[in-house]
Amino acid sequence: MNPVMIGPSILSADFRNLGAQVAAVEAAGADFIHVDVMDGVFVPNISIGFPIVEAVRAATNLPIDVHLMIVEPGRWIERFAAAGADIVTVHVEVDPNLYRTLRSIEEAGASPSVTLNPGTPVVMLEPVLPIVRQVLVMSVNPGFGGQTFIPAALERIRRVRASLEAVNPTCRLEVDGGIKIGNVRKIVAAGADTLVVGSAVYAPDVDIAAALHALRAEVELEREIREEQ
Ligand code: DX5
Ligand code: ZN
């Protein structure tokens, strides 16, 4: 079992103070920073691009996990890698040349990662499972922070975990969308080892360090139970 990693999504951060918001989660023990790139075409929202990845790169030594919610992701891989991405995730729904794109991520010096929306059959992932270093199971329809976790994602996490055990057991299994203190244990129990948290950590009335520590404690509790079994 991989150790569990927790990565805040800056989508919900206060962009007036981005450097401080990144430093705060790093000081509180975050394992990586998740950056959501949206194009207004694949998802009904437009977020951020290269300059913000560069700014995050300058603000932290933590790995930067770039989630591309854009059409034609293959056109932009080198630019995101050059901006500082350590992991680049592309959606199966928008890329007819997945092998080529995932290889180009590796060639650009980053870790290839693949994902799919909650309504896309998980079998779509199967051909590329042997060549990725991370699979992301979306647990909301992408586009916005603060949405509710879709319960059917748990079974999808179990299925992907079982497939990975057979073909790529060290591959990371990331989950993104609606992760909170009340459901994080179930998500880890289903087989996730990499957790994206947005609004559970970055919100006006939330103490960032306390929220991250509380999530970590829940995760550790679940892992201890699993290791005893
Ligand atoms: C949704 C993004 C997520 C989002 C998660 O499109 O991919 O990374 O920021 O935010 P929460 O944790 O608030 O659902
Ligand atoms: Zn994301």
XYZ file of C-alpha atoms and ligand atoms in Angstrom:
244
model
C 0.000 0.000 0.000
C 1.279 3.457 -0.909
C 1.289 5.992 1.913
C -1.751 8.265 1.728
C -1.030 11.744 0.348
C -3.266 14.785 0.825
C -3.146 17.700 -1.608
C -5.111 20.938 -1.282
C -6.723 22.307 -4.455
C -5.961 26.005 -4.822
C -9.207 26.479 -6.767
C -10.845 27.441 -3.462
C -7.866 29.466 -2.167
C -7.826 33.236 -1.698
C -6.017 34.345 -4.859
C -5.213 37.723 -3.336
C -2.782 35.867 -1.077
C -1.861 32.819 -3.130
C 1.743 32.540 -1.887
C 0.630 32.643 1.743
C -2.196 30.187 1.091
C 0.257 27.709 -0.442
C 2.751 28.244 2.385
C -0.006 27.633 4.945
C -0.890 24.184 3.627
C 2.779 23.277 3.222
C 3.425 24.243 6.873
C 0.406 22.128 7.884
C 1.844 19.021 6.211
C 0.268 18.949 2.749
C 1.921 16.418 0.445
C 1.248 18.157 -2.870
C -0.587 21.103 -4.422
C -3.461 20.412 -6.841
C -3.991 22.983 -9.617
C -7.268 22.929 -11.605
C -6.993 24.209 -15.173
C -10.374 24.789 -16.909
C -11.039 26.048 -20.410
C -14.758 26.912 -20.497
C -15.245 24.210 -23.175
C -14.749 20.828 -21.526
C -16.183 22.243 -18.281
C -18.549 25.191 -17.741
C -15.954 27.344 -15.994
C -12.629 29.065 -16.693
C -9.992 29.016 -13.978
C -6.228 29.449 -14.313
C -3.227 28.646 -16.499
C 0.546 28.817 -16.864
C 1.278 31.968 -14.813
C -0.412 30.510 -11.740
C 1.436 27.194 -12.076
C 4.661 29.236 -12.238
C 3.625 31.241 -9.184
C 2.867 28.075 -7.210
C 6.207 26.637 -8.344
C 7.962 29.710 -6.943
C 6.012 29.440 -3.679
C 6.694 25.797 -2.750
C 8.906 22.765 -3.203
C 5.923 20.411 -2.904
C 4.971 18.434 -6.019
C 2.478 20.261 -8.246
C -0.378 18.102 -9.528
C -1.968 19.777 -12.564
C -5.498 18.625 -13.445
C -6.258 19.605 -17.044
C -9.998 20.054 -17.641
C -9.386 21.235 -21.193
C -9.946 19.976 -24.710
C -6.887 18.991 -26.754
C -4.664 18.594 -23.683
C -1.860 17.168 -25.824
C -1.153 20.635 -27.237
C -0.160 22.038 -23.859
C 1.850 19.340 -22.069
C 5.312 20.822 -22.582
C 4.142 24.256 -21.467
C 2.681 22.907 -18.211
C 5.775 20.825 -17.517
C 7.987 23.866 -18.158
C 5.783 25.956 -15.841
C 6.536 23.514 -13.019
C 4.016 20.667 -13.126
C 5.300 17.413 -11.596
C 2.168 15.412 -12.402
C -0.146 16.132 -15.330
C -3.640 14.608 -15.480
C -5.661 14.409 -18.694
C -9.282 13.349 -19.186
C -10.090 10.298 -21.333
C -13.201 12.090 -22.680
C -11.217 14.710 -24.595
C -8.270 12.811 -25.967
C -8.421 10.349 -28.882
C -4.601 9.992 -28.656
C -4.227 9.032 -25.019
C -1.093 6.916 -25.448
C 0.669 9.713 -27.293
C -0.346 12.344 -24.747
C 0.624 10.223 -21.726
C 3.998 9.417 -23.304
C 4.552 13.102 -24.009
C 3.972 13.879 -20.321
C 6.700 11.378 -19.425
C 9.008 12.794 -22.111
C 8.450 16.292 -20.736
C 9.771 15.046 -17.365
C 6.457 14.836 -15.488
C 4.357 11.920 -14.213
C 1.499 10.866 -16.497
C -1.932 10.653 -14.917
C -5.330 9.880 -16.428
C -8.849 10.623 -15.249
C -12.529 10.344 -16.132
C -15.799 11.987 -15.157
C -18.283 10.243 -12.839
C -20.508 9.304 -15.812
C -17.759 7.781 -17.955
C -17.402 3.977 -17.789
C -14.209 2.988 -15.938
C -13.367 0.522 -18.705
C -12.230 3.576 -20.720
C -9.158 3.710 -18.483
C -8.118 0.136 -18.862
C -5.940 0.289 -21.984
C -3.622 2.896 -20.451
C -3.457 1.641 -16.850
C -0.030 -0.003 -17.364
C 1.622 3.234 -18.528
C 0.373 5.798 -15.986
C 1.739 6.676 -12.565
C -1.576 7.959 -11.261
C -5.262 7.426 -11.968
C -7.720 10.079 -10.825
C -11.288 9.004 -10.091
C -13.482 12.128 -10.193
C -16.147 12.104 -7.488
C -17.970 15.194 -8.797
C -18.571 16.494 -12.302
C -15.570 18.767 -12.734
C -15.829 22.525 -13.022
C -16.347 23.851 -9.522
C -15.123 23.496 -5.965
C -17.517 22.872 -3.116
C -19.730 20.231 -4.764
C -21.130 17.128 -3.041
C -19.326 13.775 -3.322
C -21.209 11.386 -5.646
C -21.605 8.127 -3.635
C -21.296 5.891 -6.723
C -17.642 6.978 -6.891
C -16.830 4.557 -4.048
C -17.581 1.509 -6.178
C -15.598 3.026 -9.045
C -12.601 3.531 -6.737
C -12.827 -0.158 -5.706
C -12.950 -1.258 -9.330
C -9.976 0.850 -10.366
C -8.003 -0.314 -7.322
C -8.677 -3.945 -8.253
C -7.577 -3.360 -11.858
C -4.409 -1.610 -10.724
C -3.507 -4.463 -8.372
C -3.321 -6.679 -11.449
C -1.440 -4.444 -13.890
C 0.238 -1.543 -12.071
C 0.234 -2.020 -8.286
C 2.438 0.976 -7.416
C 0.274 3.398 -9.403
C -1.369 6.080 -7.278
C -5.162 6.258 -7.076
C -6.307 9.829 -6.599
C -9.830 11.012 -5.777
C -11.040 14.586 -6.369
C -14.288 16.269 -5.440
C -16.328 16.629 -2.268
C -13.836 15.035 0.115
C -14.646 16.054 3.688
C -13.901 14.936 7.216
C -17.128 12.874 7.231
C -16.369 10.744 4.139
C -12.586 10.587 3.877
C -12.308 7.255 5.701
C -14.733 5.546 3.320
C -12.736 6.883 0.376
C -9.478 5.524 1.766
C -11.174 2.227 2.650
C -12.304 1.916 -0.982
C -8.683 2.087 -2.128
C -7.720 5.744 -2.640
C -4.190 6.758 -1.635
C -4.097 10.326 -2.986
C -6.729 12.811 -1.844
C -7.548 16.222 -3.291
C -9.241 18.595 -0.865
C -10.501 22.035 -1.858
C -13.276 23.611 0.166
C -12.589 21.371 3.185
C -9.297 23.235 3.637
C -9.620 26.560 1.813
C -12.703 28.429 2.995
C -13.108 31.776 4.756
C -14.163 30.290 8.097
C -11.804 27.290 8.080
C -8.538 27.017 10.038
C -6.291 25.520 7.347
C -3.907 23.714 9.688
C -6.668 22.329 11.908
C -8.620 21.091 8.882
C -5.626 19.349 7.338
C -4.588 17.779 10.633
C -8.114 16.497 11.222
C -8.241 14.925 7.744
C -4.826 13.346 8.287
C -5.934 11.878 11.626
C -9.006 10.276 9.994
C -6.853 8.833 7.214
C -4.330 7.387 9.672
C -7.123 5.810 11.708
C -8.524 4.085 8.610
C -5.088 2.910 7.498
C -4.341 1.437 10.946
C -7.571 -0.540 10.819
C -6.762 -1.810 7.323
C -3.238 -2.813 8.278
C -4.524 -4.819 11.251
C -6.868 -6.798 8.984
C -13.389 20.250 -9.505
C -11.911 20.254 -9.233
C -11.550 19.922 -7.839
C -12.070 20.891 -6.791
C -12.208 20.144 -5.499
O -13.576 20.478 -10.852
O -11.269 19.323 -10.089
O -10.134 19.780 -7.718
O -11.243 22.001 -6.598
O -12.856 20.965 -4.582
P -13.744 20.354 -3.385
O -12.816 19.574 -2.508
O -14.287 21.591 -2.743
O -14.787 19.496 -4.022
Zn -9.169 18.845 -9.678
